[in-house]
Structures are given as structure tokens and as C-alpha cells.
Amino acid sequence: MNNLDFETSKTVDLDLRIPFVEVRGLLEEIAYELVPDMIDVADKQPSPRILKTHLPFCLLPRQIVSREKTPKIIHVNRGSRDTCVSKYHHYRLLQGYTGNFKEWSAMFLDGFAGYYSPYWENVRSFYQSDYPNILYTTYEDMKRDLKGVIGRVSDFLELPGRYSGDDMDKLADHLSFANMRATATLGKHGAIDVVKKIGVSIETDTGNKFIRKGIVGDHANFFEDEMSEKFVEKDKKLKAEFENKAHLEHVLHNL
């Protein structure tokens, strides 16, 4: 979409290039002066543009839900247990959560782990939408085969020609977890500055970095067997609902 403009990505914050549309709704009013109005940022961008949200399908603009408009949507899911761990550290870092992980995982399971909960209902809202212009992929896909995902996204967005050779190598390196974490404009270093200013951040196991480990299966270091089994059962139920939908087959195996 941005013609491999790596230099701009190093100088302009990711959230200003790809507005996180509902971010102000997640913040205390005291932080408003530190975070721009992303709706306004999005309104000023030329088309085609990319917007980011974590909202369930039912809370997208009514023109999309009703199919009055059908912009392209890329839906990225992550396994429930790794999502739970990631969100636990996210809430400690950005919301000042002080409870332990056992308490957090129980709340996550019951659908009360902060905004965007319940996890399974959020995912289900897209899988059952039958929206006609959507590409489904997963975090696990990107970790396993980033170049393959780049290719599928390029095709979906109808970009002129697939990236290959040096261009593909450069783009894959730019989008790698290590580079995202190390680059201030990509790794949300500014978000950490905001929460420090309003005094809610709690030290995490990665030195207050917004982007943490990024590995698949880190949940094994946090979950007790009994709770892990409860998550797996919920995953199985969700998977069973959509096992006959061929377009979801490649994402359901990660549940």
C-alpha cells in the first residue's frame, strides 16, 4: 500500500499511518491531549487507506454490517491462550492491573477480561458474518510463514504484482517481530510514554516494552493444566461450529 516506503515508517508513528480508530475510547480522559483523535486522522487520509480495530464485527460501521459498503477486511486471530497471556501483560503495562495470572485467566474465560471480551464471541462475530470481502489469517501463520502471508495479502489487496526477491526479503525483515520491537515508530514506544505520564504502568517481565516476546506457545509458561483444558474446550466448540466452512479451514487449525 505504501510502495515499500521504509523511511517514512521510521519517522511517522504507525498509529498515524494506520489509525487505531477506537483508541481514545480505551483511554482515561486525562490522556486525550496526548493522543490524537484517530477518527479525524482517518478522515484526512486519502483513499485507499488502512484502518485498524479490535472491535467485533457487529460494532463495525453500520454500512459494513448491512453490506451497504464492502471494503476489504483482513481479520487476524491468535490462539486463545496466547492471547490471554498477551492481554494480561498488556493490562499490567497499560491499565495498571495488579491481580495475578490465575485470576486474569479465569476472568478471560468468563468473558470479563477488559475491552473486546469475550474473546470467543469476538472471533465468532467475524466467522459467522459471511462477509463477502474478507481475508482470514492468524498470528501463528505469520510466525510460521511471513512471506506466504505477505503474498496472500498482496493478492487480496490486488496490489500490482507480487513482491519477490530482494523486495520480499526487505519487506519480511521490516515486518519481523524483532524489527517491530526495536523500531520506536512501530513498537508503540510512544504509548508507553503516555501511560507513564498518567501514572498507570506496572513493570512487566520485558522491561515495559509494548511488544513483548511474540512467540507461539508462551501460554505453556503461565497456564495450569486445568485452566488450559478449559480454554481448549472452548476452542473446540468454536471450531466445531465452523468446520464445514471451507474458507475458514486454514485458520481453524490454530484454535
XYZ file of N, CA and C in Angstrom:
765
model
N 0.823 -1.213 0.000
C 0.000 0.000 0.000
C 0.858 1.264 0.000
N 2.020 1.191 0.615
C 2.888 2.373 0.721
C 4.160 2.249 -0.101
N 4.136 1.317 -1.061
C 5.239 1.178 -2.012
C 6.604 1.007 -1.342
N 6.629 0.187 -0.303
C 7.875 -0.146 0.400
C 8.600 1.107 0.892
N 7.851 2.059 1.393
C 8.441 3.302 1.906
C 8.896 3.076 3.348
N 10.036 2.431 3.492
C 10.542 2.081 4.819
C 10.989 3.312 5.600
N 11.467 4.334 4.908
C 11.990 5.516 5.595
C 10.877 6.260 6.346
N 9.724 6.426 5.709
C 8.613 7.095 6.388
C 8.179 6.306 7.614
N 8.226 4.988 7.515
C 7.808 4.151 8.652
C 8.716 4.335 9.856
N 9.919 4.827 9.631
C 10.853 5.049 10.737
C 10.654 6.405 11.404
N 9.919 7.297 10.730
C 9.776 8.661 11.250
C 8.347 9.023 11.639
N 7.349 8.308 11.086
C 5.942 8.597 11.396
C 5.364 7.405 12.143
N 4.745 7.681 13.281
C 4.223 6.607 14.121
C 3.205 5.749 13.371
N 3.249 4.458 13.640
C 2.363 3.502 12.966
C 0.894 3.876 13.105
N 0.485 4.340 14.291
C -0.919 4.675 14.514
C -1.362 5.915 13.749
N -0.426 6.706 13.257
C -0.784 7.854 12.427
C -0.858 7.463 10.960
N -0.145 6.407 10.589
C -0.221 5.907 9.214
C -1.376 4.933 9.058
N -1.636 4.142 10.101
C -2.757 3.194 10.114
C -3.551 3.465 11.390
N -4.493 4.397 11.336
C -5.191 4.828 12.561
C -5.900 3.683 13.291
N -5.655 3.622 14.592
C -6.322 2.689 15.503
C -7.594 3.402 15.935
N -8.691 3.160 15.238
C -9.813 4.096 15.250
C -10.457 4.300 16.621
N -10.543 3.250 17.447
C -11.272 3.395 18.716
C -10.358 3.647 19.910
N -9.092 3.986 19.664
C -8.128 4.024 20.759
C -8.516 5.004 21.869
N -9.111 6.140 21.512
C -9.481 7.109 22.552
C -10.537 6.553 23.500
N -11.357 5.653 23.009
C -12.366 5.038 23.856
C -11.785 4.106 24.896
N -10.509 3.781 24.770
C -9.845 2.890 25.715
C -9.071 3.664 26.775
N -9.030 4.980 26.650
C -8.159 5.791 27.497
C -8.953 6.616 28.501
N -8.276 6.943 29.581
C -8.835 7.916 30.510
C -8.824 9.288 29.840
N -9.770 10.121 30.188
C -9.877 11.432 29.548
C -8.602 12.248 29.720
N -7.878 11.980 30.806
C -6.641 12.723 31.055
C -5.622 12.515 29.942
N -5.740 11.420 29.213
C -4.765 11.106 28.166
C -5.158 11.665 26.809
N -6.350 12.247 26.684
C -6.817 12.701 25.378
C -5.868 13.697 24.723
N -5.320 14.591 25.530
C -4.435 15.610 24.949
C -3.119 15.004 24.460
N -2.844 13.761 24.871
C -1.599 13.108 24.460
C -1.789 12.204 23.247
N -3.047 11.924 22.902
C -3.351 11.006 21.798
C -4.286 11.711 20.822
N -3.917 11.798 19.547
C -4.780 12.478 18.576
C -6.097 11.748 18.363
N -7.095 12.464 17.883
C -8.383 11.876 17.538
C -8.195 11.075 16.251
N -8.214 9.740 16.375
C -7.903 8.899 15.224
C -9.001 8.930 14.156
N -10.230 9.242 14.532
C -11.282 9.406 13.533
C -10.934 10.590 12.632
N -10.459 11.662 13.247
C -10.056 12.849 12.491
C -8.844 12.530 11.607
N -7.896 11.777 12.165
C -6.714 11.378 11.387
C -7.144 10.562 10.169
N -8.059 9.617 10.386
C -8.528 8.770 9.291
C -9.273 9.584 8.237
N -10.100 10.537 8.678
C -10.876 11.355 7.746
C -9.981 12.143 6.792
N -8.806 12.495 7.264
C -7.901 13.323 6.461
C -7.006 12.506 5.533
N -7.057 11.192 5.649
C -6.216 10.357 4.799
C -6.864 10.121 3.448
N -6.063 10.091 2.392
C -6.613 9.799 1.060
C -6.942 8.319 0.927
N -7.820 8.010 -0.002
C -8.155 6.619 -0.308
C -7.220 6.116 -1.404
N -6.802 4.851 -1.337
C -7.143 3.841 -0.331
C -6.335 4.035 0.946
N -6.907 3.693 2.072
C -6.252 3.843 3.365
C -6.463 2.562 4.162
N -5.690 2.400 5.219
C -5.799 1.233 6.094
C -6.191 1.712 7.485
N -7.209 1.098 8.057
C -7.631 1.396 9.415
C -7.504 0.134 10.251
N -7.255 0.319 11.534
C -7.093 -0.810 12.453
C -8.159 -0.763 13.540
N -8.692 -1.940 13.888
C -9.632 -2.036 15.003
C -9.554 -3.425 15.610
N -9.941 -3.517 16.890
C -10.108 -4.815 17.552
C -11.586 -5.104 17.817
N -12.458 -4.277 17.292
C -13.885 -4.417 17.570
C -14.456 -5.681 16.924
N -15.490 -6.271 17.525
C -16.187 -7.382 16.880
C -16.934 -6.885 15.656
N -17.320 -7.806 14.796
C -17.957 -7.427 13.530
C -19.219 -6.597 13.756
N -19.992 -6.929 14.754
C -21.263 -6.242 14.993
C -21.091 -4.776 15.367
N -19.907 -4.369 15.786
C -19.660 -2.983 16.169
C -18.910 -2.198 15.100
N -18.711 -2.799 13.940
C -18.154 -2.047 12.821
C -19.201 -1.073 12.308
N -18.821 -0.083 11.507
C -19.814 0.872 10.992
C -21.008 0.168 10.357
N -22.189 0.721 10.559
C -23.429 0.064 10.127
C -23.442 -0.192 8.628
N -22.758 0.677 7.841
C -22.731 0.469 6.393
C -22.022 -0.827 6.026
N -21.054 -1.249 6.879
C -20.346 -2.504 6.642
C -21.200 -3.680 7.098
N -21.774 -3.571 8.286
C -22.607 -4.658 8.819
C -23.785 -4.930 7.895
N -24.356 -3.869 7.321
C -25.525 -4.021 6.443
C -25.135 -4.359 5.002
N -23.850 -4.347 4.698
C -23.321 -4.588 3.340
C -23.600 -3.439 2.387
N -24.008 -2.294 2.919
C -24.164 -1.120 2.060
C -22.819 -0.767 1.442
N -21.774 -0.980 2.217
C -20.405 -0.836 1.740
C -19.643 -2.104 2.107
N -18.741 -2.526 1.231
C -17.991 -3.762 1.498
C -16.495 -3.549 1.280
N -15.876 -2.702 2.106
C -14.420 -2.541 1.990
C -13.719 -3.846 2.340
N -12.494 -3.967 1.893
C -11.709 -5.167 2.201
C -11.371 -5.189 3.691
N -11.520 -6.356 4.300
C -11.185 -6.559 5.709
C -10.178 -7.694 5.807
N -9.130 -7.480 6.577
C -8.176 -8.549 6.893
C -8.339 -8.869 8.370
N -8.773 -10.082 8.671
C -9.018 -10.500 10.053
C -7.861 -11.377 10.519
N -7.198 -10.937 11.581
C -6.061 -11.673 12.141
C -6.440 -12.169 13.529
N -6.439 -13.472 13.709
C -6.735 -14.057 15.010
C -5.455 -14.638 15.613
N -5.490 -14.834 16.918
C -4.388 -15.507 17.631
C -5.004 -16.505 18.594
N -4.332 -17.609 18.841
C -4.836 -18.631 19.746
C -5.270 -18.057 21.081
N -6.326 -18.626 21.662
C -6.933 -18.053 22.860
C -5.971 -17.966 24.038
N -5.161 -18.994 24.254
C -4.299 -18.991 25.433
C -3.152 -17.994 25.303
N -2.540 -17.914 24.124
C -1.502 -16.906 23.924
C -2.091 -15.502 23.957
N -3.316 -15.339 23.445
C -3.986 -14.044 23.528
C -4.207 -13.653 24.984
N -4.615 -14.613 25.799
C -4.849 -14.355 27.221
C -3.572 -13.873 27.907
N -2.460 -14.535 27.623
C -1.175 -14.146 28.218
C -0.769 -12.749 27.750
N -0.899 -12.517 26.447
C -0.532 -11.212 25.896
C -1.372 -10.097 26.503
N -2.663 -10.351 26.630
C -3.558 -9.323 27.166
C -3.308 -9.082 28.650
N -2.900 -10.126 29.352
C -2.545 -9.986 30.770
C -1.406 -8.982 30.928
N -0.352 -9.143 30.144
C 0.784 -8.219 30.225
C 0.400 -6.838 29.701
N -0.441 -6.803 28.690
C -0.928 -5.535 28.157
C -1.656 -4.743 29.246
N -2.514 -5.421 30.000
C -3.275 -4.735 31.050
C -2.393 -4.323 32.217
N -1.392 -5.089 32.517
C -0.453 -4.673 33.559
C 0.294 -3.419 33.121
N 0.724 -3.407 31.867
C 1.544 -2.313 31.371
C 0.740 -1.044 31.121
N -0.455 -1.174 30.537
C -1.192 -0.004 30.098
C -2.393 0.361 30.963
N -2.851 -0.571 31.806
C -4.036 -0.298 32.615
C -3.786 -0.432 34.114
N -2.574 -0.817 34.489
C -2.243 -0.908 35.904
C -2.855 -2.091 36.619
N -3.142 -3.174 35.889
C -3.738 -4.360 36.513
C -2.759 -4.965 37.523
N -3.252 -5.297 38.718
C -2.371 -5.787 39.787
C -2.670 -7.220 40.213
N -3.708 -7.838 39.633
C -4.029 -9.206 40.002
C -3.031 -10.200 39.428
N -3.146 -11.463 39.825
C -2.230 -12.479 39.309
C -2.806 -13.129 38.050
N -1.995 -13.958 37.404
C -2.434 -14.539 36.134
C -3.571 -15.533 36.324
N -3.580 -16.260 37.408
C -4.668 -17.218 37.641
C -6.011 -16.500 37.678
N -6.057 -15.367 38.348
C -7.288 -14.576 38.398
C -7.630 -14.026 37.010
N -6.610 -13.567 36.322
C -6.822 -12.995 34.993
C -7.375 -14.040 34.020
N -6.784 -15.221 33.995
C -7.224 -16.254 33.057
C -8.661 -16.687 33.341
N -9.057 -16.688 34.611
C -10.442 -17.023 34.970
C -11.395 -15.956 34.440
N -11.005 -14.688 34.546
C -11.837 -13.608 34.018
C -11.912 -13.678 32.494
N -10.795 -13.992 31.864
C -10.757 -14.118 30.409
C -11.701 -15.225 29.949
N -11.662 -16.351 30.638
C -12.512 -17.494 30.302
C -13.989 -17.128 30.406
N -14.326 -16.333 31.415
C -15.720 -15.960 31.657
C -16.162 -14.736 30.853
N -15.227 -14.146 30.097
C -15.592 -13.013 29.251
C -15.553 -11.665 29.916
N -14.761 -11.534 30.981
C -14.713 -10.268 31.715
C -13.300 -9.691 31.804
N -12.452 -10.013 30.826
C -11.065 -9.542 30.867
C -10.910 -8.263 30.053
N -11.622 -7.234 30.463
C -11.454 -5.929 29.844
C -12.107 -5.801 28.481
N -11.763 -4.718 27.785
C -12.383 -4.448 26.494
C -12.081 -5.559 25.485
N -13.007 -5.674 24.534
C -13.003 -6.692 23.469
C -13.386 -8.086 23.969
N -13.741 -8.212 25.216
C -14.197 -9.504 25.737
C -15.674 -9.687 25.399
N -16.133 -10.961 25.315
C -15.380 -12.206 25.432
C -14.617 -12.527 24.141
N -13.470 -13.124 24.272
C -12.606 -13.451 23.127
C -13.347 -14.294 22.094
N -13.976 -15.390 22.537
C -14.583 -16.329 21.587
C -15.758 -15.698 20.851
N -16.501 -14.811 21.500
C -17.608 -14.131 20.842
C -17.095 -13.131 19.813
N -15.995 -12.482 20.133
C -15.387 -11.536 19.186
C -14.981 -12.268 17.907
N -14.291 -13.396 18.065
C -13.870 -14.186 16.905
C -15.083 -14.710 16.147
N -16.048 -15.242 16.890
C -17.254 -15.803 16.268
C -17.990 -14.759 15.429
N -18.007 -13.521 15.881
C -18.758 -12.477 15.172
C -18.293 -12.320 13.731
N -16.994 -12.541 13.483
C -16.475 -12.468 12.116
C -16.714 -13.776 11.372
N -16.456 -14.882 12.028
C -16.595 -16.175 11.353
C -18.028 -16.443 10.900
N -19.001 -15.941 11.644
C -20.390 -16.190 11.279
C -20.979 -15.078 10.409
N -20.213 -14.048 10.129
C -20.740 -12.885 9.413
C -21.011 -13.157 7.937
N -20.275 -14.104 7.357
C -20.371 -14.357 5.910
C -20.128 -13.089 5.106
N -19.269 -12.235 5.651
C -18.922 -11.002 4.944
C -18.193 -11.371 3.654
N -18.549 -10.735 2.532
C -18.054 -11.208 1.235
C -16.647 -10.766 0.846
N -16.040 -9.869 1.606
C -14.775 -9.276 1.148
C -13.747 -9.296 2.278
N -13.417 -10.501 2.738
C -12.564 -10.629 3.923
C -11.508 -11.703 3.711
N -10.326 -11.426 4.202
C -9.226 -12.388 4.204
C -8.966 -12.795 5.648
N -8.999 -14.095 5.921
C -8.726 -14.594 7.263
C -7.298 -15.120 7.335
N -6.585 -14.699 8.368
C -5.264 -15.253 8.636
C -5.056 -15.274 10.142
N -3.904 -15.731 10.592
C -3.636 -15.834 12.026
C -2.231 -15.342 12.354
N -2.056 -15.007 13.612
C -0.724 -14.633 14.095
C 0.237 -15.797 13.902
N -0.260 -16.997 14.154
C 0.576 -18.195 14.010
C 1.025 -18.379 12.569
N 0.134 -18.068 11.600
C 0.511 -18.121 10.183
C 1.686 -17.190 9.903
N 1.621 -15.985 10.444
C 2.673 -15.003 10.192
C 3.993 -15.422 10.810
N 3.941 -16.046 11.972
C 5.171 -16.522 12.597
C 5.757 -17.708 11.835
N 4.897 -18.529 11.267
C 5.327 -19.735 10.576
C 5.801 -19.446 9.148
N 5.106 -18.531 8.454
C 5.404 -18.283 7.043
C 5.030 -16.847 6.697
N 5.832 -15.894 7.150
C 5.515 -14.481 6.949
C 5.453 -14.135 5.462
N 6.378 -14.644 4.694
C 6.384 -14.322 3.261
C 5.140 -14.865 2.570
N 4.681 -16.025 2.996
C 3.460 -16.579 2.431
C 2.261 -15.700 2.729
N 2.178 -15.188 3.956
C 1.080 -14.299 4.330
C 1.165 -12.992 3.546
N 2.381 -12.455 3.384
C 2.549 -11.237 2.584
C 2.009 -11.461 1.179
N 2.295 -12.621 0.603
C 1.806 -12.934 -0.733
C 0.286 -12.982 -0.801
N -0.345 -13.624 0.203
C -1.806 -13.719 0.204
C -2.454 -12.352 0.392
N -1.860 -11.540 1.267
C -2.392 -10.193 1.490
C -2.238 -9.355 0.224
N -1.102 -9.460 -0.451
C -0.876 -8.710 -1.692
C -1.916 -9.075 -2.742
N -2.191 -10.369 -2.863
C -3.214 -10.813 -3.826
C -4.587 -10.274 -3.440
N -4.917 -10.351 -2.153
C -6.223 -9.906 -1.676
C -6.420 -8.414 -1.931
N -5.361 -7.630 -1.734
C -5.436 -6.184 -1.925
C -5.273 -5.784 -3.387
N -5.062 -6.782 -4.225
C -4.898 -6.555 -5.664
C -3.792 -5.554 -5.957
N -2.686 -5.720 -5.246
C -1.530 -4.876 -5.492
C -0.893 -5.278 -6.820
N -0.343 -4.336 -7.535
C 0.215 -4.638 -8.863
C 1.481 -5.487 -8.774
N 1.339 -6.793 -8.957
C 2.499 -7.681 -8.913
C 2.821 -8.116 -7.499
N 3.190 -9.376 -7.328
C 3.588 -9.885 -6.019
C 5.034 -9.501 -5.737
N 5.316 -9.220 -4.473
C 6.692 -8.932 -4.104
C 7.533 -10.199 -4.230
N 8.754 -10.027 -4.671
C 9.645 -11.177 -4.815
C 11.081 -10.725 -4.641
N 11.981 -11.684 -4.552
C 13.405 -11.385 -4.479
C 13.774 -10.467 -3.346
N 14.595 -9.455 -3.651
C 15.089 -8.530 -2.631
C 13.952 -7.756 -1.964
N 12.937 -7.371 -2.751
C 11.819 -6.621 -2.182
C 11.097 -7.442 -1.107
N 10.873 -8.717 -1.399
C 10.213 -9.578 -0.423
C 11.071 -9.746 0.827
N 12.368 -9.916 0.643
C 13.273 -10.065 1.791
C 13.252 -8.818 2.664
N 13.291 -7.640 2.024
C 13.295 -6.381 2.767
C 11.976 -6.186 3.517
N 10.871 -6.512 2.855
C 9.574 -6.330 3.491
C 9.388 -7.301 4.654
N 9.808 -8.535 4.456
C 9.697 -9.522 5.535
C 10.558 -9.125 6.729
N 11.734 -8.599 6.456
C 12.607 -8.142 7.548
C 11.981 -6.949 8.266
N 11.389 -6.036 7.500
C 10.749 -4.855 8.086
C 9.582 -5.248 8.986
N 8.843 -6.283 8.576
C 7.665 -6.714 9.319
C 7.971 -7.761 10.380
N 9.225 -8.107 10.537
C 9.603 -9.117 11.521
C 9.353 -8.611 12.934
N 9.133 -9.540 13.841
C 8.867 -9.171 15.223
C 10.036 -8.385 15.809
N 11.258 -8.823 15.513
C 12.450 -8.165 16.066
C 12.521 -6.706 15.626
N 12.219 -6.442 14.354
C 12.277 -5.064 13.866
C 11.137 -4.232 14.422
N 9.942 -4.826 14.518
C 8.810 -4.098 15.089
C 9.109 -3.685 16.526
N 9.723 -4.575 17.262
C 10.012 -4.301 18.674
C 11.110 -3.250 18.833
N 12.065 -3.256 17.915
C 13.222 -2.367 18.053
C 12.963 -0.957 17.523
N 12.009 -0.793 16.609
C 11.764 0.490 15.960
C 10.698 1.268 16.718
N 11.047 2.453 17.166
C 10.154 3.228 18.036
C 8.804 3.495 17.390
N 8.780 3.820 16.106
C 7.523 4.160 15.448
C 6.653 2.939 15.178
N 7.228 1.749 15.228
C 6.476 0.517 15.001
C 6.123 -0.182 16.306
N 6.977 -0.018 17.319
C 6.826 -0.738 18.574
C 6.047 -0.019 19.647
N 5.342 1.039 19.276
C 4.479 1.786 20.200
C 5.229 2.297 21.431
N 6.455 2.753 21.212
C 7.191 3.339 22.326
C 6.461 4.577 22.854
N 5.753 5.273 21.953
C 5.002 6.456 22.378
C 3.871 6.122 23.322
N 3.262 4.942 23.143
C 2.169 4.531 24.033
C 2.663 4.359 25.458
N 3.873 3.848 25.578
C 4.454 3.680 26.910
C 4.695 5.031 27.564
N 5.125 6.005 26.767
C 5.333 7.347 27.306
C 4.025 7.931 27.838
N 2.922 7.674 27.132
C 1.618 8.193 27.553
C 1.224 7.613 28.903
N 1.304 6.277 29.050
C 0.849 5.674 30.304
C 1.770 6.044 31.466
N 3.031 6.287 31.176
C 3.925 6.746 32.237
C 3.520 8.130 32.719
N 3.104 8.971 31.784
C 2.714 10.333 32.142
C 1.455 10.366 32.998
N 0.546 9.398 32.754
C -0.680 9.391 33.565
C -0.567 8.437 34.748
N 0.599 7.783 34.876
C 0.913 7.044 36.091
C 0.187 5.750 36.331
N -0.097 4.954 35.267
C -0.804 3.691 35.497
C 0.042 2.462 35.192
N 1.228 2.631 34.649
C 2.013 1.480 34.198
C 2.619 0.704 35.358
N 2.660 -0.611 35.187
C 3.288 -1.510 36.144
C 4.412 -2.257 35.434
N 5.528 -2.445 36.082
C 6.669 -3.130 35.470
C 6.274 -4.528 35.012
N 6.685 -4.889 33.796
C 6.394 -6.215 33.256
C 7.689 -7.011 33.118
N 7.544 -8.256 32.646
C 8.712 -9.130 32.550
C 9.599 -8.816 31.356
N 9.269 -7.779 30.574
C 10.105 -7.411 29.437
C 10.518 -5.942 29.507
N 10.609 -5.420 30.712
C 11.113 -4.061 30.868
C 10.228 -2.989 30.278
N 8.910 -3.149 30.415
C 7.951 -2.146 29.963
C 7.992 -1.896 28.457
N 8.193 -2.938 27.686
C 8.093 -2.861 26.238
C 6.662 -3.215 25.831
N 6.079 -2.425 24.931
C 4.725 -2.729 24.471
C 4.713 -4.067 23.744
N 5.683 -4.271 22.866
C 5.807 -5.541 22.165
C 6.706 -6.442 23.003
N 6.183 -7.588 23.396
C 6.814 -8.420 24.412
C 7.696 -9.501 23.792
N 7.232 -10.764 23.777
C 8.042 -11.870 23.260
C 7.680 -12.245 21.829
N 6.389 -12.272 21.547
C 5.947 -12.577 20.204
C 6.092 -14.027 19.779
N 6.214 -14.933 20.732
C 6.396 -16.337 20.381
C 5.063 -17.073 20.443
N 4.992 -18.176 19.722
C 3.811 -19.022 19.741
C 3.982 -20.082 20.827
N 2.988 -20.220 21.694
C 3.035 -21.242 22.735
C 3.551 -20.774 24.077
N 3.725 -19.463 24.254
C 4.213 -18.954 25.546
C 3.228 -19.245 26.673
N 1.985 -19.548 26.314
C 0.978 -19.856 27.341
C 1.399 -21.023 28.227
N 2.257 -21.908 27.709
C 2.702 -23.059 28.499
C 3.459 -22.635 29.750
N 3.992 -21.414 29.740
C 4.730 -20.903 30.894
C 3.828 -20.247 31.936
N 2.520 -20.182 31.651
C 1.606 -19.471 32.543
C 0.415 -20.312 32.997
N -0.102 -21.149 32.108
C -1.341 -21.858 32.400
C -1.117 -23.113 33.231
N -1.981 -23.311 34.207
C -2.070 -24.608 34.874
C -2.908 -25.532 33.998
N -2.696 -26.830 34.131
C -3.326 -27.798 33.235
C -4.847 -27.678 33.219
N -5.437 -27.518 34.377
C -6.898 -27.483 34.450
C -7.473 -26.305 33.679
N -6.879 -25.134 33.840
C -7.370 -23.955 33.131
C -7.082 -24.067 31.640
N -5.936 -24.604 31.295
C -5.599 -24.795 29.883
C -6.632 -25.672 29.195
N -7.059 -26.730 29.862
C -8.061 -27.640 29.293
C -9.398 -26.933 29.080
N -9.745 -26.021 29.962
C -10.999 -25.287 29.813
C -10.955 -24.384 28.576
N -9.806 -23.777 28.330
C -9.641 -22.950 27.134
C -9.732 -23.820 25.881
N -9.074 -24.957 25.911
C -9.085 -25.860 24.755
C -10.504 -26.307 24.443
N -11.308 -26.560 25.473
C -12.685 -26.968 25.265
C -13.485 -25.869 24.560
N -13.274 -24.629 24.961
C -13.960 -23.520 24.299
C -13.494 -23.390 22.848
N -12.198 -23.601 22.622
C -11.675 -23.557 21.259
C -12.334 -24.632 20.398
N -12.462 -25.829 20.953
C -13.057 -26.945 20.207
C -14.509 -26.657 19.837
N -15.248 -26.052 20.747
C -16.648 -25.726 20.471
C -16.750 -24.702 19.340
N -15.886 -23.708 19.370
C -15.897 -22.702 18.306
C -15.515 -23.339 16.972
N -14.506 -24.172 17.009
C -14.054 -24.844 15.787
C -15.161 -25.711 15.203
N -15.899 -26.422 16.059
C -16.959 -27.314 15.593
C -18.074 -26.548 14.890
N -18.303 -25.302 15.305
C -19.366 -24.502 14.692
C -19.101 -24.204 13.220
N -17.809 -24.106 12.874
C -17.471 -23.616 11.542
C -16.645 -24.605 10.719
N -16.607 -25.862 11.151
C -15.746 -26.833 10.483
C -16.189 -27.138 9.054
N -17.427 -26.798 8.713
C -17.914 -27.042 7.353
C -17.715 -25.842 6.425
N -17.095 -24.783 6.923
C -16.856 -23.599 6.096
C -15.431 -23.665 5.543
N -15.344 -23.983 4.249
C -14.043 -24.226 3.632
C -13.113 -23.018 3.724
N -13.661 -21.799 3.646
C -12.811 -20.604 3.648
C -12.187 -20.345 5.016
N -12.639 -21.071 6.052
C -12.076 -20.909 7.396
C -11.147 -22.066 7.783
N -11.040 -23.047 6.927
C -10.319 -24.261 7.272
C -8.878 -23.983 7.714
N -8.212 -23.081 6.994
C -6.791 -22.859 7.288
C -6.559 -22.064 8.570
N -7.607 -21.372 9.087
C -7.429 -20.642 10.352
C -7.933 -21.440 11.544
N -8.873 -22.352 11.323
C -9.430 -23.120 12.428
C -8.417 -24.068 13.044
N -7.423 -24.484 12.258
C -6.450 -25.442 12.819
C -5.603 -24.814 13.911
N -5.596 -23.476 14.004
C -4.826 -22.818 15.054
C -5.605 -22.660 16.352
N -6.899 -22.986 16.329
C -7.701 -22.857 17.558
C -7.368 -23.982 18.535
